XYZ file of C-alpha atoms in Angstrom:
772
model
C 57.347 -37.276 -70.147
C 53.555 -37.407 -69.615
C 51.531 -40.625 -69.912
C 47.964 -40.358 -71.276
C 45.379 -42.644 -69.710
C 41.581 -42.948 -69.973
C 39.781 -42.968 -66.589
C 36.136 -42.620 -65.415
C 35.730 -39.132 -63.970
C 33.637 -37.631 -61.136
C 33.160 -33.877 -60.766
C 33.383 -32.904 -57.047
C 31.423 -29.967 -55.609
C 33.128 -27.819 -52.923
C 35.810 -30.447 -52.248
C 39.453 -30.852 -53.311
C 41.335 -34.031 -52.385
C 45.126 -34.055 -52.286
C 47.582 -36.952 -52.797
C 47.942 -39.122 -49.717
C 44.576 -37.918 -48.361
C 41.860 -40.447 -47.464
C 38.406 -38.920 -47.799
C 34.825 -39.808 -48.601
C 32.236 -38.021 -50.674
C 28.633 -38.630 -51.714
C 27.525 -38.822 -55.365
C 23.951 -38.710 -56.596
C 24.198 -37.616 -60.252
C 23.617 -40.524 -62.619
C 26.833 -39.918 -64.560
C 28.860 -39.825 -61.354
C 27.253 -43.025 -60.011
C 27.871 -44.777 -63.343
C 31.506 -43.607 -63.329
C 31.973 -45.139 -59.861
C 30.391 -48.408 -61.029
C 32.665 -48.555 -64.108
C 35.688 -47.918 -61.889
C 34.759 -50.759 -59.544
C 34.534 -53.093 -62.513
C 38.068 -52.141 -63.587
C 41.253 -51.271 -61.727
C 39.290 -49.147 -59.193
C 41.103 -45.981 -60.288
C 39.040 -42.858 -60.780
C 39.871 -39.321 -61.842
C 38.519 -36.585 -59.516
C 38.061 -33.034 -60.724
C 36.711 -30.085 -58.726
C 33.940 -27.811 -60.044
C 34.661 -24.096 -60.077
C 30.988 -23.403 -59.253
C 29.640 -25.954 -56.756
C 26.029 -24.951 -57.515
C 26.126 -26.053 -61.189
C 24.330 -29.356 -61.665
C 25.760 -30.340 -65.100
C 29.169 -28.646 -65.314
C 30.757 -27.883 -68.661
C 34.449 -28.464 -69.323
C 35.337 -24.800 -68.829
C 33.736 -24.923 -65.340
C 36.108 -27.652 -64.184
C 39.637 -27.215 -62.936
C 42.087 -28.869 -65.327
C 44.374 -30.307 -62.648
C 42.787 -33.135 -60.694
C 43.637 -36.255 -58.740
C 43.867 -39.898 -59.638
C 42.451 -41.799 -56.626
C 41.868 -45.376 -55.686
C 38.372 -46.336 -54.500
C 38.591 -48.151 -51.187
C 34.904 -48.579 -50.386
C 31.491 -47.904 -51.907
C 28.283 -47.747 -49.798
C 24.835 -47.311 -51.266
C 22.700 -44.944 -49.177
C 19.023 -43.947 -49.269
C 17.580 -41.778 -52.059
C 20.015 -43.183 -54.680
C 23.040 -41.655 -52.966
C 26.363 -43.502 -53.131
C 29.080 -42.819 -50.543
C 32.620 -43.378 -51.894
C 35.790 -43.700 -49.810
C 38.965 -42.898 -51.769
C 42.694 -42.463 -51.229
C 44.550 -39.806 -53.274
C 47.384 -41.232 -55.360
C 48.822 -38.648 -57.743
C 48.159 -35.428 -59.605
C 46.995 -35.534 -63.231
C 45.905 -33.060 -65.869
C 42.700 -33.254 -67.906
C 43.443 -33.544 -71.615
C 39.931 -33.887 -72.933
C 36.695 -35.836 -72.445
C 35.912 -38.890 -74.557
C 32.408 -38.957 -76.030
C 30.110 -41.117 -73.834
C 26.557 -40.478 -72.659
C 26.467 -42.680 -69.554
C 29.395 -41.180 -67.600
C 32.350 -38.867 -67.884
C 35.401 -40.558 -69.385
C 38.486 -38.393 -69.437
C 41.855 -38.645 -71.071
C 44.321 -37.610 -68.374
C 48.023 -36.887 -68.452
C 49.993 -38.215 -65.522
C 53.063 -36.405 -64.309
C 55.891 -38.912 -64.490
C 58.374 -36.627 -62.696
C 58.052 -36.508 -58.928
C 58.275 -32.710 -59.036
C 61.626 -32.806 -57.303
C 63.542 -30.745 -59.906
C 67.184 -30.151 -59.375
C 67.114 -28.424 -55.974
C 70.322 -28.172 -54.002
C 70.489 -30.208 -50.787
C 70.980 -27.159 -48.581
C 67.977 -25.452 -50.199
C 65.832 -28.543 -49.596
C 66.962 -28.662 -45.969
C 66.172 -24.951 -45.532
C 62.726 -25.368 -47.103
C 62.068 -28.450 -44.934
C 63.008 -26.610 -41.735
C 61.055 -23.555 -42.741
C 57.892 -25.626 -43.295
C 58.398 -27.431 -39.978
C 58.884 -24.180 -38.038
C 55.998 -22.403 -39.720
C 53.629 -25.329 -39.167
C 54.691 -25.557 -35.511
C 53.984 -21.835 -35.069
C 50.622 -22.345 -36.777
C 49.730 -25.242 -34.454
C 50.729 -23.166 -31.407
C 48.229 -20.462 -32.400
C 45.432 -22.674 -33.739
C 43.694 -24.317 -30.808
C 42.285 -27.142 -32.961
C 45.773 -28.408 -33.942
C 47.507 -30.116 -31.068
C 50.912 -31.429 -30.121
C 50.192 -34.824 -31.762
C 49.841 -33.205 -35.190
C 53.192 -31.415 -34.760
C 54.854 -34.650 -33.658
C 53.586 -36.573 -36.710
C 54.754 -33.861 -39.120
C 58.189 -33.575 -37.465
C 58.839 -37.240 -38.347
C 58.355 -36.609 -42.113
C 61.655 -35.678 -43.822
C 60.558 -35.731 -47.505
C 59.518 -32.244 -48.624
C 56.813 -33.234 -51.182
C 55.124 -35.616 -48.745
C 55.459 -33.081 -45.916
C 53.734 -30.397 -47.986
C 50.837 -32.669 -48.975
C 50.396 -33.910 -45.355
C 50.274 -30.366 -43.965
C 47.967 -29.231 -46.767
C 45.572 -32.056 -45.883
C 45.564 -31.134 -42.170
C 44.904 -27.381 -42.310
C 41.233 -26.260 -42.405
C 41.182 -24.099 -45.554
C 38.694 -23.843 -48.417
C 38.728 -26.025 -51.526
C 40.063 -23.111 -53.617
C 43.240 -22.930 -51.482
C 43.736 -26.696 -51.656
C 43.203 -26.551 -55.440
C 46.104 -24.093 -55.649
C 48.312 -26.658 -53.846
C 47.052 -29.415 -56.157
C 47.837 -27.320 -59.238
C 51.358 -26.591 -57.983
C 53.109 -29.463 -59.753
C 56.677 -28.740 -58.739
C 57.837 -28.896 -55.129
C 59.050 -25.305 -55.250
C 55.627 -24.075 -56.403
C 53.889 -26.189 -53.735
C 56.276 -24.888 -51.095
C 55.535 -21.285 -52.041
C 51.737 -21.842 -52.102
C 51.717 -23.727 -48.785
C 53.938 -21.179 -47.057
C 51.709 -18.380 -48.342
C 48.630 -20.158 -46.959
C 50.301 -20.953 -43.615
C 51.655 -17.431 -43.126
C 48.281 -15.940 -44.033
C 46.534 -18.260 -41.578
C 49.069 -17.327 -38.875
C 48.389 -13.619 -39.478
C 44.609 -14.141 -39.379
C 44.764 -16.235 -36.211
C 47.152 -13.724 -34.551
C 44.838 -10.799 -35.342
C 41.824 -12.825 -34.195
C 43.527 -13.730 -30.919
C 44.606 -10.112 -30.350
C 41.074 -8.894 -30.934
C 39.677 -11.580 -28.636
C 42.158 -10.614 -25.911
C 41.247 -6.926 -26.203
C 37.506 -7.642 -26.157
C 37.924 -10.019 -23.239
C 39.698 -7.285 -21.308
C 36.929 -4.786 -21.956
C 33.825 -6.955 -21.997
C 32.931 -8.133 -18.509
C 30.367 -10.688 -17.530
C 27.421 -8.305 -17.518
C 28.277 -7.135 -21.060
C 28.403 -10.724 -22.227
C 24.968 -11.203 -20.708
C 23.838 -8.067 -22.524
C 25.101 -9.461 -25.847
C 23.314 -12.737 -25.155
C 20.113 -10.863 -24.308
C 20.398 -8.936 -27.574
C 20.852 -12.219 -29.407
C 17.854 -13.615 -27.568
C 15.892 -10.558 -28.601
C 16.784 -11.180 -32.257
C 15.840 -14.854 -31.876
C 12.488 -13.824 -30.408
C 11.910 -11.470 -33.320
C 12.707 -14.278 -35.740
C 10.237 -16.526 -33.900
C 7.586 -13.815 -33.960
C 7.739 -13.246 -30.200
C 8.977 -9.661 -30.408
C 5.735 -8.397 -28.738
C 7.055 -9.462 -25.297
C 8.278 -6.415 -23.365
C 11.166 -6.683 -20.978
C 10.666 -6.171 -17.253
C 12.590 -2.907 -17.424
C 10.253 -1.574 -20.114
C 7.240 -2.522 -18.018
C 8.743 -0.752 -14.999
C 9.356 2.383 -17.071
C 5.744 2.300 -18.296
C 4.535 1.977 -14.684
C 6.837 4.839 -13.657
C 5.202 7.148 -16.225
C 1.790 6.430 -14.642
C 3.056 6.744 -11.041
C 1.742 9.685 -9.007
C 4.778 10.681 -6.964
C 7.229 13.491 -6.278
C 10.237 14.219 -8.494
C 12.570 12.767 -5.836
C 10.738 9.422 -5.851
C 10.622 9.207 -9.654
C 14.346 9.955 -9.960
C 15.122 7.241 -7.412
C 12.972 4.674 -9.253
C 14.513 5.603 -12.627
C 18.004 5.229 -11.153
C 17.144 1.755 -9.834
C 15.665 0.744 -13.230
C 18.929 1.760 -14.932
C 20.839 -0.363 -12.418
C 18.444 -3.248 -13.038
C 19.125 -3.075 -16.791
C 22.883 -3.366 -16.330
C 22.775 -6.334 -13.927
C 22.512 -9.906 -15.314
C 19.188 -11.575 -14.583
C 21.025 -14.596 -13.157
C 22.640 -12.408 -10.477
C 21.174 -12.466 -6.957
C 21.377 -8.657 -6.924
C 18.894 -8.597 -9.826
C 16.170 -10.196 -7.690
C 16.826 -7.721 -4.848
C 16.555 -4.679 -7.156
C 13.472 -6.155 -8.851
C 11.702 -6.476 -5.494
C 12.748 -2.953 -4.481
C 11.516 -1.376 -7.754
C 8.190 -3.225 -7.553
C 7.709 -2.058 -3.946
C 8.408 1.584 -4.874
C 6.034 1.407 -7.853
C 3.235 -0.161 -5.779
C 3.340 2.429 -2.970
C 0.617 5.146 -3.058
C 2.962 8.163 -2.907
C 0.468 10.848 -3.934
C -2.627 8.708 -4.455
C -5.425 9.395 -1.947
C -9.018 8.249 -1.628
C -11.830 10.778 -1.266
C -13.450 10.729 2.177
C -17.231 10.643 2.520
C -18.070 14.064 3.984
C -21.710 13.278 4.803
C -21.919 13.640 8.581
C -25.411 12.145 8.854
C -24.403 9.104 6.796
C -21.352 8.544 9.019
C -23.473 8.839 12.170
C -26.036 6.394 10.773
C -23.400 3.766 9.920
C -21.726 4.054 13.336
C -25.076 3.708 15.138
C -26.135 0.759 12.992
C -22.915 -1.179 13.618
C -22.433 -0.468 17.328
C -24.574 0.182 20.354
C -23.022 2.610 22.864
C -19.376 3.741 22.471
C -20.633 7.313 22.370
C -17.233 8.952 22.981
C -15.608 7.168 20.051
C -18.470 8.016 17.707
C -18.503 11.638 18.875
C -14.736 12.009 18.273
C -14.979 10.601 14.745
C -17.832 12.925 13.839
C -15.846 15.865 15.241
C -12.895 14.912 13.024
C -15.163 14.749 9.979
C -16.742 18.119 10.786
C -13.293 19.760 11.127
C -12.186 18.160 7.853
C -15.275 19.518 6.093
C -14.718 23.051 7.451
C -10.977 23.315 6.834
C -10.648 20.971 3.824
C -7.610 19.429 5.549
C -7.394 19.018 9.310
C -4.833 16.747 10.952
C -5.869 13.131 11.214
C -6.258 12.265 14.911
C -4.223 9.525 16.565
C -6.663 7.809 18.914
C -6.084 5.027 21.435
C -9.122 3.060 22.617
C -8.499 1.543 26.043
C -10.883 -0.935 27.561
C -11.547 -4.552 28.573
C -11.587 -7.375 25.989
C -14.715 -7.857 23.897
C -16.016 -4.286 24.159
C -15.864 -3.601 20.410
C -12.615 -1.639 20.122
C -11.419 -3.429 16.994
C -14.805 -3.595 15.294
C -15.552 0.116 15.872
C -12.376 0.953 13.900
C -13.715 -1.064 10.960
C -17.024 0.786 11.208
C -15.234 4.148 11.275
C -13.418 3.212 8.055
C -16.741 2.228 6.506
C -18.423 5.451 7.664
C -15.649 7.650 6.229
C -15.185 5.553 3.036
C -11.569 4.911 3.994
C -9.483 1.847 3.194
C -9.084 -0.302 6.324
C -5.702 -1.776 7.346
C -5.267 -3.808 10.542
C -1.788 -4.278 12.005
C -1.669 -6.563 15.047
C 1.196 -5.586 17.357
C 0.642 -8.326 19.932
C 3.985 -10.024 20.619
C 5.933 -7.871 18.128
C 9.414 -7.337 19.541
C 11.584 -6.466 16.526
C 12.018 -2.836 15.512
C 12.285 -3.983 11.862
C 8.592 -4.986 11.986
C 7.825 -1.250 12.103
C 10.743 0.338 10.228
C 11.636 -2.517 7.864
C 14.992 -4.186 7.229
C 17.919 -2.532 5.528
C 18.356 -3.776 1.959
C 21.844 -5.083 2.693
C 20.260 -8.084 4.473
C 19.174 -11.222 2.636
C 15.384 -11.431 2.537
C 14.974 -7.748 3.488
C 11.438 -6.384 3.305
C 9.608 -3.193 4.289
C 7.919 -2.776 7.685
C 4.273 -3.513 8.432
C 3.206 0.115 7.994
C 4.619 0.355 4.471
C 3.129 -3.048 3.596
C -0.208 -1.798 4.949
C -0.078 1.309 2.722
C 0.964 -0.869 -0.209
C -2.018 -3.157 0.342
C -4.447 -0.255 0.818
C -3.311 1.446 -2.390
C -3.930 4.950 -0.984
C -1.908 7.215 1.315
C -4.848 8.110 3.616
C -6.289 4.800 4.900
C -7.419 4.036 8.433
C -4.706 1.955 10.112
C -5.681 0.033 13.218
C -2.738 -0.677 15.539
C -4.305 -3.542 17.454
C -3.072 -4.580 20.936
C -0.526 -1.753 21.197
C -0.055 -2.539 24.884
C 1.210 -6.051 24.044
C 4.389 -4.946 22.209
C 7.723 -5.902 23.709
C 11.421 -5.333 23.071
C 14.576 -7.420 22.870
C 18.182 -7.127 21.658
C 16.913 -6.323 18.130
C 15.450 -3.022 19.278
C 12.528 -1.420 21.072
C 9.289 -1.567 19.071
C 7.599 1.131 21.165
C 10.435 3.561 20.441
C 10.088 2.873 16.706
C 6.386 3.770 16.961
C 7.157 7.193 18.464
C 7.926 8.689 15.049
C 4.916 6.987 13.448
C 2.440 8.348 16.001
C 3.824 11.883 16.184
C 1.807 14.166 13.901
C 4.735 16.623 13.789
C 7.170 14.022 12.437
C 5.269 11.338 10.554
C 5.001 13.331 7.320
C 8.656 12.339 6.724
C 8.637 8.769 8.056
C 11.635 6.797 6.767
C 11.413 3.055 6.372
C 14.855 1.373 6.383
C 13.974 -0.628 3.276
C 12.373 2.177 1.227
C 15.004 4.821 2.116
C 12.663 7.603 0.967
C 10.441 9.844 3.162
C 6.852 8.534 3.349
C 3.979 10.810 4.335
C 1.877 9.246 7.120
C 0.258 12.533 8.184
C -2.965 11.765 6.309
C -3.321 8.296 7.816
C -6.038 7.998 10.478
C -4.409 5.928 13.233
C -6.576 4.109 15.787
C -4.794 2.033 18.421
C -6.413 -0.405 20.855
C -5.237 -1.562 24.271
C -6.622 -3.381 27.298
C -4.636 -1.324 29.788
C -3.006 2.096 29.461
C -0.569 1.174 32.254
C 1.296 -1.219 29.918
C 1.876 1.420 27.228
C 5.218 3.310 27.549
C 4.653 6.874 28.737
C 6.217 8.679 25.706
C 4.048 6.609 23.364
C 0.914 7.205 25.421
C 1.620 10.943 25.369
C 1.351 10.978 21.561
C -2.141 9.469 21.486
C -5.572 10.773 22.360
C -6.926 8.374 24.979
C -10.578 7.301 24.891
C -11.743 4.827 27.513
C -14.128 2.125 26.360
C -15.777 0.939 29.542
C -17.673 -2.248 30.326
C -21.191 -2.766 29.066
C -24.138 -2.772 31.433
C -26.555 -5.688 31.403
C -29.041 -3.516 29.528
C -26.416 -2.543 26.931
C -25.470 -6.199 26.486
C -29.145 -7.069 25.947
C -29.457 -4.342 23.280
C -26.246 -5.513 21.554
C -27.411 -9.131 21.632
C -30.836 -8.329 20.139
C -29.644 -5.840 17.517
C -26.359 -7.410 16.416
C -25.266 -10.730 17.921
C -28.427 -12.744 17.329
C -28.674 -11.730 13.665
C -25.003 -12.505 13.127
C -25.091 -15.950 14.784
C -28.403 -16.991 13.201
C -27.073 -16.129 9.756
C -23.807 -17.928 10.513
C -25.622 -21.118 11.596
C -28.276 -21.093 8.870
C -31.235 -20.379 11.168
C -33.958 -18.077 9.843
C -35.596 -15.312 11.904
C -38.939 -17.111 12.019
C -37.398 -20.381 13.224
C -35.791 -19.184 16.483
C -36.714 -16.624 19.124
C -35.023 -15.913 22.465
C -37.119 -14.155 25.083
C -35.877 -11.044 26.901
C -35.856 -12.858 30.245
C -33.794 -15.711 28.754
C -31.358 -13.149 27.381
C -31.043 -11.446 30.789
C -30.438 -14.804 32.431
C -27.713 -15.608 29.863
C -26.031 -12.284 30.629
C -26.079 -12.686 34.405
C -25.916 -16.472 34.877
C -23.814 -17.773 31.996
C -21.294 -15.010 31.329
C -19.152 -12.754 33.451
C -17.285 -10.302 31.282
C -16.936 -6.644 30.431
C -17.617 -7.223 26.726
C -19.899 -9.524 24.803
C -17.641 -12.226 23.333
C -18.793 -15.029 25.625
C -22.385 -13.875 25.253
C -22.002 -14.227 21.478
C -20.601 -17.740 21.973
C -23.604 -18.697 24.112
C -26.016 -17.350 21.489
C -24.062 -19.312 18.865
C -24.389 -22.448 21.021
C -28.182 -22.008 21.161
C -28.295 -21.442 17.371
C -26.325 -24.636 16.702
C -28.580 -26.740 18.891
C -31.640 -25.135 17.329
C -30.259 -25.858 13.842
C -29.881 -29.532 14.758
C -33.448 -29.724 16.076
C -34.796 -28.048 12.940
C -32.849 -30.401 10.666
C -33.323 -33.703 12.538
C -36.752 -33.251 14.149
C -38.348 -31.035 11.481
C -39.313 -28.400 14.013
C -40.748 -25.278 12.439
C -40.212 -22.882 15.343
C -38.097 -22.947 18.502
C -38.620 -20.559 21.377
C -35.979 -20.219 24.090
C -37.358 -18.945 27.397
C -36.039 -18.519 30.912
C -37.499 -21.902 31.885
C -35.978 -23.997 29.070
C -32.643 -22.109 28.786
C -30.959 -24.772 30.920
C -31.757 -27.344 28.209
C -29.566 -25.469 25.721
C -26.787 -24.073 27.917
C -26.718 -26.356 30.958
C -26.570 -25.215 34.576
C -25.863 -21.592 35.448
C -22.143 -20.919 35.884
C -22.151 -17.600 37.755
C -24.141 -15.909 40.458
C -23.715 -12.384 41.797
C -22.787 -11.910 45.432
C -25.935 -10.218 46.619
C -26.107 -7.950 49.621
C -26.357 -9.705 53.011
C -29.869 -9.987 54.405
C -28.954 -8.651 57.861
C -26.529 -6.119 59.298
C -23.389 -7.693 60.757
C -20.312 -6.738 62.785
C -16.929 -6.710 60.998
C -18.310 -7.453 57.510
C -18.319 -4.656 54.897
C -19.016 -4.790 51.160
C -16.249 -3.282 49.008
C -16.166 -2.578 45.255
C -13.388 -3.687 42.894
C -12.397 -3.264 39.258
C -11.264 -6.298 37.236
C -10.246 -6.774 33.601
C -13.679 -8.282 32.899
C -15.695 -5.584 34.682
C -16.600 -4.641 38.238
C -17.115 -6.922 41.216
C -18.028 -6.728 44.911
C -15.688 -7.873 47.689
C -16.923 -8.884 51.122
C -14.225 -7.885 53.620
C -14.269 -9.795 56.905
C -12.479 -8.793 60.121
C -12.142 -10.886 63.278
C -10.807 -9.856 66.691
C -9.078 -12.438 68.874
C -6.861 -12.415 71.955
C -3.206 -12.071 71.073
C -0.213 -9.750 71.032
C -1.494 -6.929 68.809
C -0.606 -8.443 65.447
C -2.335 -7.598 62.156
C -2.920 -10.606 59.874
C -3.874 -10.166 56.217
C -5.080 -13.116 54.074
C -6.746 -13.533 50.689
C -3.690 -13.109 48.370
C -3.388 -9.351 48.813
C -0.880 -7.198 46.957
C 1.599 -4.812 48.572
C -0.524 -1.701 47.954
C -3.553 -3.325 49.566
C -1.513 -4.412 52.595
C -0.231 -0.861 53.003
C -3.835 0.431 52.869
C -4.701 -1.933 55.751
C -1.699 -0.637 57.736
C -2.787 2.954 57.092
C -6.318 2.032 58.221
C -5.182 0.484 61.526
C -2.908 3.487 62.183
C -5.847 5.833 61.634
C -8.090 3.781 63.996
C -5.470 3.824 66.730
C -5.143 7.607 66.348
C -8.901 8.106 66.894
C -9.392 5.311 69.492
C -10.465 7.698 72.249
C -13.203 9.149 70.064
C -14.627 5.631 69.582
C -14.071 4.709 73.261
C -11.439 2.055 72.530
C -9.075 1.324 75.424
C -5.365 1.910 74.996
C -4.559 -1.704 75.904
C -6.886 -3.150 73.254
C -4.337 -3.144 70.436
C -1.694 -4.787 72.678
C -3.907 -7.601 73.902
C -5.792 -8.494 70.724
C -4.897 -9.596 67.200
C -6.809 -8.300 64.186
C -7.295 -10.642 61.197
C -8.491 -9.198 57.859
C -9.614 -11.691 55.218
C -10.988 -11.114 51.725
C -12.690 -14.254 50.289
C -11.778 -15.924 46.968
C -8.237 -16.412 48.154
C -7.083 -17.868 44.801
C -7.693 -14.521 43.068
C -4.874 -11.936 43.465
C -6.101 -8.565 44.727
C -4.349 -5.230 44.866
C -4.906 -1.496 44.801
C -5.701 1.264 47.311
C -9.461 1.542 46.667
C -10.412 -0.877 49.475
C -8.772 1.377 52.097
C -11.955 2.869 53.581
C -13.709 -0.526 53.377
C -11.031 -2.288 55.483
C -10.916 0.620 57.967
C -14.712 0.519 58.390
C -14.672 -3.279 58.908
C -11.913 -2.992 61.542
C -13.686 -0.195 63.479
C -16.919 -2.267 63.359
C -15.122 -5.340 64.729
C -13.284 -3.369 67.425
C -16.323 -1.381 68.616
C -18.913 -4.117 68.031
C -21.126 -1.843 65.904
C -23.046 -3.428 63.063
C -22.521 -2.267 59.447
C -25.497 -1.855 57.125
C -25.845 -4.793 54.724
C -27.115 -2.571 51.868
C -24.066 -0.233 51.899
C -20.976 -0.642 49.692
C -17.986 1.674 49.484
C -14.787 2.422 47.593
C -11.998 4.920 48.239
C -8.378 5.277 49.342
C -7.687 6.165 52.975
C -4.924 8.368 54.361
C -3.355 8.294 57.865
C -5.502 11.300 58.820
C -8.715 9.675 57.630
C -9.177 11.589 54.393
C -10.797 9.775 51.439
C -8.943 10.011 48.109
C -10.374 9.382 44.580
C -10.144 6.059 42.724
C -10.699 4.750 39.156
C -13.029 2.271 37.385
C -16.115 3.865 38.931
C -18.585 2.863 36.215
C -17.750 -0.841 36.560
C -17.860 -0.632 40.366
C -21.287 1.058 40.419
C -22.581 -1.531 37.957
C -21.362 -4.352 40.233
C -23.069 -2.674 43.239
C -26.340 -2.394 41.328
C -26.228 -6.070 40.290
C -25.539 -7.102 43.907
C -28.648 -5.284 45.136
C -26.777 -2.562 47.037
C -28.854 0.514 47.904
C -26.182 3.019 49.083
C -22.670 3.513 47.696
C -20.052 5.696 49.376
C -17.832 7.357 46.732
C -14.952 9.839 47.211
C -16.106 13.452 46.801
C -13.417 14.043 44.164
C -15.005 11.349 41.955
C -18.220 13.331 41.629
C -17.336 14.418 38.072
C -16.819 10.755 37.073
C -20.237 9.776 38.428
C -21.848 12.487 36.296
C -20.469 10.794 33.162
C -21.969 7.421 34.126
C -25.273 6.771 32.370
C -28.467 7.157 34.375
C -29.307 3.534 33.627
C -26.563 2.474 36.060
C -27.133 5.051 38.775
C -30.898 4.636 38.771
C -31.974 3.101 42.111
C -28.596 3.777 43.767
C -28.081 6.348 46.513
C -24.599 7.709 45.853
C -23.072 9.437 48.876
C -19.976 11.578 48.344
C -17.560 11.371 51.260
C -14.368 13.253 52.106
C -13.487 11.835 55.543
C -13.797 8.549 57.439
C -16.291 10.134 59.832
C -18.687 10.651 56.908
C -18.122 7.057 55.795
C -18.841 5.678 59.275
C -21.932 7.858 59.499
C -23.387 6.100 56.461
C -22.063 2.623 57.250
C -23.139 2.009 60.837
C -26.694 0.853 61.298
C -29.007 3.264 63.069
C -30.394 1.887 66.324
């Protein structure tokens, strides 16, 4: 039997509430708000119907489901914008009979179902249905991650079938249409069938979903997930209007199209770009590949600069930038001439050897300027790791290419001028031998296929013009030295230093210190005094410092004392630079016994050595003092052996060497001295002391002595002759075999010197002993 009752009604959109369910919903339509208000004024019972179309604002009767729910309002909250939030508890199902005419709100006549829906169902059937629902819901909860063990436990405690069905229906996340089907199922059997259909369907869907997820998880690895995320990010960027941003890989591919390189290089770069695409950006490997690709793309594989072929222009630039250094300039012009004739010509590998400050590094820069080549300087001083030359293998963290590849990368062309500065200062340790790594680089037969450990592709270095610099060829390993064309850069003469100072150093320092040409002048005599009295060097570095010191003091006078013009002369030079620091050992004024002037080569130029010999009673011992090296001591021994062998010729008694000691001393004992070139000097001094014959004060000599009295050639002749000239020496005895070296010395040095070529000690003594 159905009971008809009139209740205020609210039409719900997209929501179905079941008996026993506590839920809240918001109402904003005037009729719905009024219906809630009327309910609150009465028994607080309201009839809830669900709209078939949630979008319809004013639903007609045919757009409402006929079966609804009688609910009790538990709470009403008024919200902003005339919205009322209602909390209700579902009580029982009811069927819409019809609407009563009212304009303010919906008032419905509803028929309540008096039966509990539990028609005559056998006990065993009820028990079977109950168990079936329990088992199915438990299986559902096991598959659905959102439903936990607590939900299963609560349901297991319910033993009434109708309540169990409504509880489960309230807990499963299905749409309002599915819940409406359960609401419309009045009898328990109908509800059971609807719920089981929904549960079994949900189990099938979840099972298929889980199977698909498991299969995808097995196939899709982390990098593919990252790819999917990147694709999603790409779509998001497009939605935001940022789709103009190219990916790094696209930029690399664009750069690859423009790259001038061989097919092998391009294939390698393309392969690395493909790898880069497949690796997640968060991976450490991504950063390594990115750096590698960028290095390959930045290298000038087949990109070369065009050399300036104008020989006269090159000669002019070299002469403007440097005074002297004729051999270096001549070799560069020869290279350019060969290049112009053959259109190719191998780039020379030149090593400039000479004392510090002689312009070895700066001439390389001038050569690059003269030939319009890119200039790259690589300082090898103190480099002891082979990886500095060949690079690190990419398996190491922080791997990077070697200095040569970085130099090419910075130059941007494959034919720059690379200066290998201080090549004699390289060393080796447990990480490898740097000099051995340079062998391939400096071999014109091999360097067209140079392989850097990082790049792993052959790099052509054959078009690179290599210029190396060193202070001493003795410190360069022999195999490395053999691969280079050696050009000696000798010390500057005082005249050359004066020219360099006037033409280059003064302009440079005056510009550096803000002094104008008209504000400061340095006289020629002052310049000569600076060269001889304030500096002692083969090059001009200290001379430049002294000129800079004068410029700074002049700048202060001009600024503080408003002086318009400052002239530095020989007389007022001391005011700017202080007392003279050096003085040349000039030739002795008178001829003396046992004192002979020798000539020596030092790292800062030539020098004269005054060798002293004393004879004293003793047991025939030979004493050597003055911090002499082993070679020099052996030269003295050879000299004394020669004198003893010719003692009769010089009327020396046989007992002399048993009864007397000979002491050889070379002044400036704190300075180490070595080498064979003082051999004839020490022998002459000993014969003078033994025989009592005076040696000419204006004679100096250099040469190695043998046991038989022959004179052998020596090195550093230009510096030695220059030292003799500065000391006021008139005659210099030089080994006959050094005649060709003297011919290469400029006439400026030899002018005023009488150079005597000697082959034996007799010829030396003939020049050395004073004529009576």
